[in-house]
Structure formats: structure tokens, C-alpha cells
């Protein structure tokens, strides 16, 4: 039985006071929710203070980084080392988010190296994959996603995915209000699971595959009930305590 997972990717939004109020409300509203694994992904700048707040409230909500460097340490100005995320109390890290791939030009190769480092530092990678609108239009969706996954499997081996999450986030659905249809989401999640099963059946069955892209309490119901969907990765709606906690409760129901 796969555990449900809900991640709140806050991206580069908010300031300390507002984010503290947001997290305080989320902690309060989800304190009795034990069946869903919930994590928040603040900017690096606020990881420590958000982590301290979670600890002070004895919250089960986990902390994750939005990215880390593809090098261990050293002269990489402006970057964050994977060991720093671990040191500050992160359990998860997002890797290969579409904004990293498309705005910052991260290749499959770089993301695979980051994945290897995350595992070395005992972080649970949330590997984000997904096609652009153009790739979908020309029928390349499955090939693109398979390639994004293969790059990681080739680098670290299939066993490294035993403790990892895959987030299927079609690029055209992120921040656009356009959500993929339930059929398309189920088809892609099943395809990903089947693809992994070619390498290891148990890992494919046990890995959590979550959906991301314009999730809101109003549209998530049809997605969360799909057999191969194990939760969600939420951007915009994670910045509103009411919406994010409603999504968590929906997932638990
Ligand atoms: P939105 O929920 O704002 O579409 O963002 C999704 C996302 O990028 C989560 O990582």
C-alpha cells in the first residue's frame, strides 16, 4: 500500500512573516491528519526558520529543499550543497522541476548527478518530469518522460529509486490553470510505473508517483482517486492555507 504524499512547493514567493503565518495555519489545520505525508518546500533562505517552527509545534509535516547543486561543496557561488539541506533538517528535495529545466537550463545529465548526490546525503529526491506543450502536440510526451527517468536510472541504478518520489508535472499545466484530464494523468502515471517495472517490478509498484500542475481543491478530486496517482505537488494553491489543507484532506478521504 503506497502512502499518499502532498508537497507544497512555495517557489520564490513570500517573506518570512507571511510564510510563518501560512505554515502556522497549515500545522494547526493538519495536526490530526496522520494518513497523508505532507511536506513544504520553502526557499533555502527560510528553511531553517520554517524547520524550527515545525519542530516547536511538534508537527509531522516534513521540510524539503527546492533544489541543490550538482557538486558536493566548494567554489560554487550562489548554490546550496546537498549536505547543507540535510544538515538543516530537510527530508526531501525537489529535483528537475520544470522551472529548473526550462528557465535555468538544467539537463537530464545534471539532474541525474543531483539525484545521486541527494541519495548520498540521505535526502529523498522528488524527481519532477513532464513534457512541454509542443512535445505533447508532436506526440513525444511518453518518450520525453521516459528519457528524463532513464537519465536518472542510468546514473544511479534502479535500486536508488526505492526511496524516491516521481512527480509528473506537464509543463503546460504549471501555473496556467490548465489541468491535464484525469485520463491523461492516469495514462502517464501508469506508463511511468510500467516503464520502471521493466527494471524492477517491486520498485515500480511501491514508488509514489504524484501529479502536479494547477491543482486546486476544486479540480483535485478527479485526479486523487486515480489508481496510479499517489498524491500531488502543489504550487500556487500551497500558498493559501485553506486550499493546501483542503487538498491534504481530500487526499486523506
Ligand atoms: P501550480 O500548482 O502553481 O501549477 O505549480 C505546480 C508546480 O510547479 C509544483 O511544483
PDB file of C-alpha atoms and ligand atoms in Angstrom:
ATOM      1  CA  UNK A   1       0.000   0.000   0.000  1.00  0.00           C
ATOM      2  CA  UNK A   2       1.550   3.268  -1.108  1.00  0.00           C
ATOM      3  CA  UNK A   3       1.337   6.213   1.274  1.00  0.00           C
ATOM      4  CA  UNK A   4      -0.246   9.403  -0.077  1.00  0.00           C
ATOM      5  CA  UNK A   5       2.047  12.422  -0.365  1.00  0.00           C
ATOM      6  CA  UNK A   6       1.268  16.119  -0.661  1.00  0.00           C
ATOM      7  CA  UNK A   7       4.003  18.662  -1.281  1.00  0.00           C
ATOM      8  CA  UNK A   8       3.690  22.413  -1.149  1.00  0.00           C
ATOM      9  CA  UNK A   9       6.236  23.989  -3.493  1.00  0.00           C
ATOM     10  CA  UNK A  10       6.304  27.601  -2.369  1.00  0.00           C
ATOM     11  CA  UNK A  11       8.766  28.507  -5.145  1.00  0.00           C
ATOM     12  CA  UNK A  12      10.211  32.051  -4.778  1.00  0.00           C
ATOM     13  CA  UNK A  13       7.169  33.501  -3.012  1.00  0.00           C
ATOM     14  CA  UNK A  14       6.523  35.266   0.256  1.00  0.00           C
ATOM     15  CA  UNK A  15       8.521  36.811   3.049  1.00  0.00           C
ATOM     16  CA  UNK A  16       9.266  35.443   6.496  1.00  0.00           C
ATOM     17  CA  UNK A  17       6.282  36.862   8.337  1.00  0.00           C
ATOM     18  CA  UNK A  18       3.727  35.766   5.759  1.00  0.00           C
ATOM     19  CA  UNK A  19       5.252  32.311   5.361  1.00  0.00           C
ATOM     20  CA  UNK A  20       5.374  31.863   9.129  1.00  0.00           C
ATOM     21  CA  UNK A  21       1.661  32.691   9.317  1.00  0.00           C
ATOM     22  CA  UNK A  22       0.944  30.333   6.405  1.00  0.00           C
ATOM     23  CA  UNK A  23       2.843  27.431   7.963  1.00  0.00           C
ATOM     24  CA  UNK A  24       1.364  28.062  11.405  1.00  0.00           C
ATOM     25  CA  UNK A  25      -2.136  27.795   9.938  1.00  0.00           C
ATOM     26  CA  UNK A  26      -1.253  24.665   7.939  1.00  0.00           C
ATOM     27  CA  UNK A  27       0.231  22.984  11.028  1.00  0.00           C
ATOM     28  CA  UNK A  28      -2.908  23.771  13.035  1.00  0.00           C
ATOM     29  CA  UNK A  29      -5.336  22.581  10.403  1.00  0.00           C
ATOM     30  CA  UNK A  30      -3.468  19.350   9.648  1.00  0.00           C
ATOM     31  CA  UNK A  31      -2.440  18.324  13.134  1.00  0.00           C
ATOM     32  CA  UNK A  32      -4.842  15.364  13.228  1.00  0.00           C
ATOM     33  CA  UNK A  33      -4.142  14.178   9.714  1.00  0.00           C
ATOM     34  CA  UNK A  34      -1.926  11.117  10.044  1.00  0.00           C
ATOM     35  CA  UNK A  35      -2.605   9.248   6.821  1.00  0.00           C
ATOM     36  CA  UNK A  36      -1.010  11.676   4.379  1.00  0.00           C
ATOM     37  CA  UNK A  37       2.665  12.552   4.245  1.00  0.00           C
ATOM     38  CA  UNK A  38       2.816  16.341   3.943  1.00  0.00           C
ATOM     39  CA  UNK A  39       5.928  18.355   3.104  1.00  0.00           C
ATOM     40  CA  UNK A  40       6.608  22.018   2.454  1.00  0.00           C
ATOM     41  CA  UNK A  41       9.350  23.318   0.181  1.00  0.00           C
ATOM     42  CA  UNK A  42      10.289  26.897   1.146  1.00  0.00           C
ATOM     43  CA  UNK A  43      13.113  28.897  -0.388  1.00  0.00           C
ATOM     44  CA  UNK A  44      16.532  27.991   1.079  1.00  0.00           C
ATOM     45  CA  UNK A  45      16.607  31.321   2.908  1.00  0.00           C
ATOM     46  CA  UNK A  46      13.666  30.288   5.084  1.00  0.00           C
ATOM     47  CA  UNK A  47      14.350  26.575   5.502  1.00  0.00           C
ATOM     48  CA  UNK A  48      15.841  26.944   8.951  1.00  0.00           C
ATOM     49  CA  UNK A  49      13.122  29.161  10.396  1.00  0.00           C
ATOM     50  CA  UNK A  50      10.348  27.013   8.903  1.00  0.00           C
ATOM     51  CA  UNK A  51      12.114  23.910  10.241  1.00  0.00           C
ATOM     52  CA  UNK A  52      12.296  25.474  13.692  1.00  0.00           C
ATOM     53  CA  UNK A  53       8.593  26.286  13.567  1.00  0.00           C
ATOM     54  CA  UNK A  54       7.723  22.683  12.619  1.00  0.00           C
ATOM     55  CA  UNK A  55       9.886  21.394  15.480  1.00  0.00           C
ATOM     56  CA  UNK A  56       8.471  23.816  18.029  1.00  0.00           C
ATOM     57  CA  UNK A  57       4.934  22.720  17.116  1.00  0.00           C
ATOM     58  CA  UNK A  58       5.891  19.001  17.109  1.00  0.00           C
ATOM     59  CA  UNK A  59       4.463  18.827  13.620  1.00  0.00           C
ATOM     60  CA  UNK A  60       4.722  15.733  11.418  1.00  0.00           C
ATOM     61  CA  UNK A  61       4.988  17.960   8.336  1.00  0.00           C
ATOM     62  CA  UNK A  62       8.343  17.457   6.667  1.00  0.00           C
ATOM     63  CA  UNK A  63      10.724  20.006   5.203  1.00  0.00           C
ATOM     64  CA  UNK A  64      12.211  19.907   1.719  1.00  0.00           C
ATOM     65  CA  UNK A  65      14.537  21.972  -0.435  1.00  0.00           C
ATOM     66  CA  UNK A  66      13.538  23.145  -3.910  1.00  0.00           C
ATOM     67  CA  UNK A  67      16.878  22.280  -5.490  1.00  0.00           C
ATOM     68  CA  UNK A  68      20.540  21.743  -4.702  1.00  0.00           C
ATOM     69  CA  UNK A  69      23.851  21.979  -6.505  1.00  0.00           C
ATOM     70  CA  UNK A  70      25.220  19.131  -8.607  1.00  0.00           C
ATOM     71  CA  UNK A  71      28.503  19.387  -6.715  1.00  0.00           C
ATOM     72  CA  UNK A  72      29.272  18.297  -3.185  1.00  0.00           C
ATOM     73  CA  UNK A  73      30.847  21.567  -1.975  1.00  0.00           C
ATOM     74  CA  UNK A  74      33.335  24.212  -2.980  1.00  0.00           C
ATOM     75  CA  UNK A  75      33.575  27.298  -5.170  1.00  0.00           C
ATOM     76  CA  UNK A  76      30.000  27.447  -6.474  1.00  0.00           C
ATOM     77  CA  UNK A  77      28.827  30.935  -5.573  1.00  0.00           C
ATOM     78  CA  UNK A  78      25.108  31.216  -5.018  1.00  0.00           C
ATOM     79  CA  UNK A  79      24.496  27.470  -4.791  1.00  0.00           C
ATOM     80  CA  UNK A  80      23.342  25.229  -1.947  1.00  0.00           C
ATOM     81  CA  UNK A  81      25.095  21.943  -1.196  1.00  0.00           C
ATOM     82  CA  UNK A  82      23.028  18.780  -0.720  1.00  0.00           C
ATOM     83  CA  UNK A  83      24.758  18.274   2.636  1.00  0.00           C
ATOM     84  CA  UNK A  84      23.524  21.707   3.750  1.00  0.00           C
ATOM     85  CA  UNK A  85      19.908  20.708   3.100  1.00  0.00           C
ATOM     86  CA  UNK A  86      20.429  17.557   5.126  1.00  0.00           C
ATOM     87  CA  UNK A  87      22.215  19.492   7.870  1.00  0.00           C
ATOM     88  CA  UNK A  88      19.328  21.925   8.238  1.00  0.00           C
ATOM     89  CA  UNK A  89      16.764  19.140   8.621  1.00  0.00           C
ATOM     90  CA  UNK A  90      15.389  18.571   5.132  1.00  0.00           C
ATOM     91  CA  UNK A  91      13.892  15.171   4.422  1.00  0.00           C
ATOM     92  CA  UNK A  92      13.122  15.823   0.754  1.00  0.00           C
ATOM     93  CA  UNK A  93      14.473  17.752  -2.199  1.00  0.00           C
ATOM     94  CA  UNK A  94      12.767  18.630  -5.476  1.00  0.00           C
ATOM     95  CA  UNK A  95      14.973  17.812  -8.437  1.00  0.00           C
ATOM     96  CA  UNK A  96      14.410  18.587 -12.092  1.00  0.00           C
ATOM     97  CA  UNK A  97      11.450  20.877 -11.555  1.00  0.00           C
ATOM     98  CA  UNK A  98      10.337  22.243 -14.913  1.00  0.00           C
ATOM     99  CA  UNK A  99      11.386  25.751 -13.868  1.00  0.00           C
ATOM    100  CA  UNK A 100      14.899  24.422 -13.241  1.00  0.00           C
ATOM    101  CA  UNK A 101      14.885  22.553 -16.542  1.00  0.00           C
ATOM    102  CA  UNK A 102      13.416  25.289 -18.705  1.00  0.00           C
ATOM    103  CA  UNK A 103      14.273  28.605 -17.021  1.00  0.00           C
ATOM    104  CA  UNK A 104      17.701  27.600 -15.727  1.00  0.00           C
ATOM    105  CA  UNK A 105      18.630  25.134 -18.461  1.00  0.00           C
ATOM    106  CA  UNK A 106      19.252  22.053 -16.329  1.00  0.00           C
ATOM    107  CA  UNK A 107      19.832  18.976 -18.447  1.00  0.00           C
ATOM    108  CA  UNK A 108      18.845  15.396 -17.713  1.00  0.00           C
ATOM    109  CA  UNK A 109      22.540  14.742 -17.055  1.00  0.00           C
ATOM    110  CA  UNK A 110      22.821  17.470 -14.400  1.00  0.00           C
ATOM    111  CA  UNK A 111      19.611  16.354 -12.741  1.00  0.00           C
ATOM    112  CA  UNK A 112      20.840  12.757 -12.636  1.00  0.00           C
ATOM    113  CA  UNK A 113      24.036  13.908 -10.902  1.00  0.00           C
ATOM    114  CA  UNK A 114      21.961  15.869  -8.380  1.00  0.00           C
ATOM    115  CA  UNK A 115      19.851  12.771  -7.756  1.00  0.00           C
ATOM    116  CA  UNK A 116      22.973  10.730  -6.975  1.00  0.00           C
ATOM    117  CA  UNK A 117      24.182  13.388  -4.526  1.00  0.00           C
ATOM    118  CA  UNK A 118      20.778  13.667  -2.854  1.00  0.00           C
ATOM    119  CA  UNK A 119      20.832   9.936  -2.172  1.00  0.00           C
ATOM    120  CA  UNK A 120      24.371  10.143  -0.786  1.00  0.00           C
ATOM    121  CA  UNK A 121      23.115  12.746   1.667  1.00  0.00           C
ATOM    122  CA  UNK A 122      20.061  10.706   2.648  1.00  0.00           C
ATOM    123  CA  UNK A 123      17.622  13.145   1.125  1.00  0.00           C
ATOM    124  CA  UNK A 124      14.528  11.723  -0.579  1.00  0.00           C
ATOM    125  CA  UNK A 125      14.513  13.103  -4.123  1.00  0.00           C
ATOM    126  CA  UNK A 126      11.221  14.184  -5.637  1.00  0.00           C
ATOM    127  CA  UNK A 127      12.131  13.813  -9.298  1.00  0.00           C
ATOM    128  CA  UNK A 128       9.972  16.085 -11.451  1.00  0.00           C
ATOM    129  CA  UNK A 129       9.290  15.036 -15.020  1.00  0.00           C
ATOM    130  CA  UNK A 130       6.946  16.279 -17.700  1.00  0.00           C
ATOM    131  CA  UNK A 131       6.565  17.385 -21.286  1.00  0.00           C
ATOM    132  CA  UNK A 132       6.124  20.831 -22.794  1.00  0.00           C
ATOM    133  CA  UNK A 133       3.026  21.695 -24.786  1.00  0.00           C
ATOM    134  CA  UNK A 134       4.974  21.424 -28.021  1.00  0.00           C
ATOM    135  CA  UNK A 135       6.328  17.998 -27.125  1.00  0.00           C
ATOM    136  CA  UNK A 136       2.778  16.863 -26.377  1.00  0.00           C
ATOM    137  CA  UNK A 137       1.493  18.303 -29.654  1.00  0.00           C
ATOM    138  CA  UNK A 138       4.030  16.377 -31.683  1.00  0.00           C
ATOM    139  CA  UNK A 139       3.377  13.139 -29.826  1.00  0.00           C
ATOM    140  CA  UNK A 140       6.624  12.998 -27.848  1.00  0.00           C
ATOM    141  CA  UNK A 141       5.156  13.042 -24.340  1.00  0.00           C
ATOM    142  CA  UNK A 142       5.980   9.473 -23.383  1.00  0.00           C
ATOM    143  CA  UNK A 143       9.428   9.491 -24.984  1.00  0.00           C
ATOM    144  CA  UNK A 144      10.390  12.726 -23.195  1.00  0.00           C
ATOM    145  CA  UNK A 145       9.288  11.460 -19.790  1.00  0.00           C
ATOM    146  CA  UNK A 146      10.950   8.072 -20.314  1.00  0.00           C
ATOM    147  CA  UNK A 147      14.186   9.834 -21.219  1.00  0.00           C
ATOM    148  CA  UNK A 148      14.005  12.028 -18.104  1.00  0.00           C
ATOM    149  CA  UNK A 149      13.628   8.902 -15.973  1.00  0.00           C
ATOM    150  CA  UNK A 150      16.220   6.861 -17.869  1.00  0.00           C
ATOM    151  CA  UNK A 151      18.876   9.520 -17.317  1.00  0.00           C
ATOM    152  CA  UNK A 152      18.483   9.053 -13.558  1.00  0.00           C
ATOM    153  CA  UNK A 153      18.228   5.261 -13.637  1.00  0.00           C
ATOM    154  CA  UNK A 154      21.336   5.041 -15.817  1.00  0.00           C
ATOM    155  CA  UNK A 155      23.259   7.228 -13.368  1.00  0.00           C
ATOM    156  CA  UNK A 156      22.203   5.733 -10.029  1.00  0.00           C
ATOM    157  CA  UNK A 157      20.660   2.325 -10.833  1.00  0.00           C
ATOM    158  CA  UNK A 158      17.053   1.342 -10.319  1.00  0.00           C
ATOM    159  CA  UNK A 159      17.536   0.462  -6.629  1.00  0.00           C
ATOM    160  CA  UNK A 160      18.155   4.127  -5.827  1.00  0.00           C
ATOM    161  CA  UNK A 161      14.521   4.772  -6.740  1.00  0.00           C
ATOM    162  CA  UNK A 162      13.317   2.546  -3.914  1.00  0.00           C
ATOM    163  CA  UNK A 163      13.290   5.636  -1.719  1.00  0.00           C
ATOM    164  CA  UNK A 164      12.269   8.402  -4.093  1.00  0.00           C
ATOM    165  CA  UNK A 165       9.153  10.069  -5.420  1.00  0.00           C
ATOM    166  CA  UNK A 166       8.327  10.889  -9.029  1.00  0.00           C
ATOM    167  CA  UNK A 167       6.239  13.978  -9.716  1.00  0.00           C
ATOM    168  CA  UNK A 168       4.596  14.055 -13.135  1.00  0.00           C
ATOM    169  CA  UNK A 169       4.136  17.727 -13.902  1.00  0.00           C
ATOM    170  CA  UNK A 170       3.209  18.550 -17.503  1.00  0.00           C
ATOM    171  CA  UNK A 171       4.953  21.868 -18.132  1.00  0.00           C
ATOM    172  CA  UNK A 172       1.892  23.361 -19.861  1.00  0.00           C
ATOM    173  CA  UNK A 173      -0.213  22.723 -16.747  1.00  0.00           C
ATOM    174  CA  UNK A 174       2.100  24.517 -14.301  1.00  0.00           C
ATOM    175  CA  UNK A 175       0.781  27.863 -13.145  1.00  0.00           C
ATOM    176  CA  UNK A 176      -1.574  28.099 -16.115  1.00  0.00           C
ATOM    177  CA  UNK A 177      -4.865  26.972 -14.588  1.00  0.00           C
ATOM    178  CA  UNK A 178      -4.982  24.262 -17.279  1.00  0.00           C
ATOM    179  CA  UNK A 179      -5.082  20.874 -15.612  1.00  0.00           C
ATOM    180  CA  UNK A 180      -4.470  17.648 -17.511  1.00  0.00           C
ATOM    181  CA  UNK A 181      -7.543  15.454 -17.925  1.00  0.00           C
ATOM    182  CA  UNK A 182      -7.932  12.556 -15.499  1.00  0.00           C
ATOM    183  CA  UNK A 183      -7.494  10.128 -18.414  1.00  0.00           C
ATOM    184  CA  UNK A 184      -4.222  11.739 -19.495  1.00  0.00           C
ATOM    185  CA  UNK A 185      -2.880  11.767 -15.929  1.00  0.00           C
ATOM    186  CA  UNK A 186      -3.741   8.126 -15.292  1.00  0.00           C
ATOM    187  CA  UNK A 187      -2.263   7.136 -18.646  1.00  0.00           C
ATOM    188  CA  UNK A 188       1.036   8.861 -17.887  1.00  0.00           C
ATOM    189  CA  UNK A 189       1.307   7.577 -14.304  1.00  0.00           C
ATOM    190  CA  UNK A 190       0.575   4.024 -15.458  1.00  0.00           C
ATOM    191  CA  UNK A 191       3.120   4.433 -18.255  1.00  0.00           C
ATOM    192  CA  UNK A 192       5.783   5.578 -15.763  1.00  0.00           C
ATOM    193  CA  UNK A 193       5.052   2.641 -13.451  1.00  0.00           C
ATOM    194  CA  UNK A 194       5.156   0.191 -16.346  1.00  0.00           C
ATOM    195  CA  UNK A 195       8.413   1.661 -17.584  1.00  0.00           C
ATOM    196  CA  UNK A 196      10.017   1.248 -14.137  1.00  0.00           C
ATOM    197  CA  UNK A 197       8.637  -2.293 -13.908  1.00  0.00           C
ATOM    198  CA  UNK A 198      10.855  -3.235 -16.861  1.00  0.00           C
ATOM    199  CA  UNK A 199      13.770  -2.715 -14.465  1.00  0.00           C
ATOM    200  CA  UNK A 200      12.232  -3.748 -11.138  1.00  0.00           C
ATOM    201  CA  UNK A 201       8.657  -4.807 -10.518  1.00  0.00           C
ATOM    202  CA  UNK A 202       8.610  -4.148  -6.749  1.00  0.00           C
ATOM    203  CA  UNK A 203      10.141  -0.700  -7.010  1.00  0.00           C
ATOM    204  CA  UNK A 204       7.603   0.201  -9.698  1.00  0.00           C
ATOM    205  CA  UNK A 205       4.732  -0.979  -7.519  1.00  0.00           C
ATOM    206  CA  UNK A 206       5.937   0.810  -4.395  1.00  0.00           C
ATOM    207  CA  UNK A 207       7.159   4.152  -5.725  1.00  0.00           C
ATOM    208  CA  UNK A 208       4.907   7.141  -5.098  1.00  0.00           C
ATOM    209  CA  UNK A 209       4.004   8.910  -8.345  1.00  0.00           C
ATOM    210  CA  UNK A 210       2.359  12.249  -7.705  1.00  0.00           C
ATOM    211  CA  UNK A 211       0.750  14.760 -10.051  1.00  0.00           C
ATOM    212  CA  UNK A 212       1.481  18.483 -10.254  1.00  0.00           C
ATOM    213  CA  UNK A 213       0.080  21.306 -12.366  1.00  0.00           C
ATOM    214  CA  UNK A 214      -2.697  23.742 -11.411  1.00  0.00           C
ATOM    215  CA  UNK A 215      -4.050  21.529  -8.620  1.00  0.00           C
ATOM    216  CA  UNK A 216      -6.815  23.203  -6.600  1.00  0.00           C
ATOM    217  CA  UNK A 217      -9.379  21.788  -4.171  1.00  0.00           C
ATOM    218  CA  UNK A 218     -11.964  22.240  -6.941  1.00  0.00           C
ATOM    219  CA  UNK A 219     -10.217  20.051  -9.516  1.00  0.00           C
ATOM    220  CA  UNK A 220      -8.140  17.626  -7.456  1.00  0.00           C
ATOM    221  CA  UNK A 221     -10.898  15.175  -6.608  1.00  0.00           C
ATOM    222  CA  UNK A 222     -10.926  13.551 -10.049  1.00  0.00           C
ATOM    223  CA  UNK A 223      -7.138  13.274 -10.016  1.00  0.00           C
ATOM    224  CA  UNK A 224      -6.607  11.989  -6.469  1.00  0.00           C
ATOM    225  CA  UNK A 225      -8.923   8.995  -6.986  1.00  0.00           C
ATOM    226  CA  UNK A 226      -6.915   7.666  -9.944  1.00  0.00           C
ATOM    227  CA  UNK A 227      -5.298   4.287  -9.209  1.00  0.00           C
ATOM    228  CA  UNK A 228      -1.745   5.314 -10.124  1.00  0.00           C
ATOM    229  CA  UNK A 229      -1.833   8.760  -8.508  1.00  0.00           C
ATOM    230  CA  UNK A 230      -0.322   8.803  -5.021  1.00  0.00           C
ATOM    231  CA  UNK A 231      -0.704  12.482  -4.267  1.00  0.00           C
ATOM    232  CA  UNK A 232       0.157  15.909  -5.523  1.00  0.00           C
ATOM    233  CA  UNK A 233       2.792  18.603  -5.814  1.00  0.00           C
ATOM    234  CA  UNK A 234       1.148  21.980  -5.429  1.00  0.00           C
ATOM    235  CA  UNK A 235       2.438  25.406  -6.396  1.00  0.00           C
ATOM    236  CA  UNK A 236       0.012  28.336  -6.272  1.00  0.00           C
ATOM    237  CA  UNK A 237      -2.591  26.667  -4.062  1.00  0.00           C
ATOM    238  CA  UNK A 238       0.067  25.788  -1.462  1.00  0.00           C
ATOM    239  CA  UNK A 239       0.389  29.486  -0.651  1.00  0.00           C
ATOM    240  CA  UNK A 240      -3.152  29.565   0.742  1.00  0.00           C
ATOM    241  CA  UNK A 241      -3.524  27.570   3.967  1.00  0.00           C
ATOM    242  CA  UNK A 242      -7.178  26.868   3.260  1.00  0.00           C
ATOM    243  CA  UNK A 243      -6.542  25.453  -0.200  1.00  0.00           C
ATOM    244  CA  UNK A 244      -3.477  23.449   0.738  1.00  0.00           C
ATOM    245  CA  UNK A 245      -5.108  21.869   3.778  1.00  0.00           C
ATOM    246  CA  UNK A 246      -8.261  21.163   1.778  1.00  0.00           C
ATOM    247  CA  UNK A 247      -6.089  19.282  -0.729  1.00  0.00           C
ATOM    248  CA  UNK A 248      -4.477  17.276   2.091  1.00  0.00           C
ATOM    249  CA  UNK A 249      -7.872  16.362   3.495  1.00  0.00           C
ATOM    250  CA  UNK A 250      -9.131  15.393   0.058  1.00  0.00           C
ATOM    251  CA  UNK A 251      -6.166  13.096  -0.315  1.00  0.00           C
ATOM    252  CA  UNK A 252      -6.890  11.507   3.056  1.00  0.00           C
ATOM    253  CA  UNK A 253     -10.545  10.883   2.304  1.00  0.00           C
TER     254      UNK A 253
HETATM  255  P1  LIG B   1       0.979  25.242  -9.809  1.00  0.00           P
HETATM  256  O1  LIG B   1       0.226  24.390  -8.813  1.00  0.00           O
HETATM  257  O2  LIG B   1       1.046  26.678  -9.438  1.00  0.00           O
HETATM  258  O3  LIG B   1       0.508  24.994 -11.201  1.00  0.00           O
HETATM  259  O4  LIG B   1       2.521  24.720  -9.757  1.00  0.00           O
HETATM  260  C1  LIG B   1       2.770  23.382  -9.827  1.00  0.00           C
HETATM  261  C2  LIG B   1       4.201  23.152  -9.525  1.00  0.00           C
HETATM  262  O5  LIG B   1       5.062  23.625 -10.225  1.00  0.00           O
HETATM  263  C3  LIG B   1       4.547  22.358  -8.341  1.00  0.00           C
HETATM  264  O6  LIG B   1       5.887  22.040  -8.315  1.00  0.00           O
END
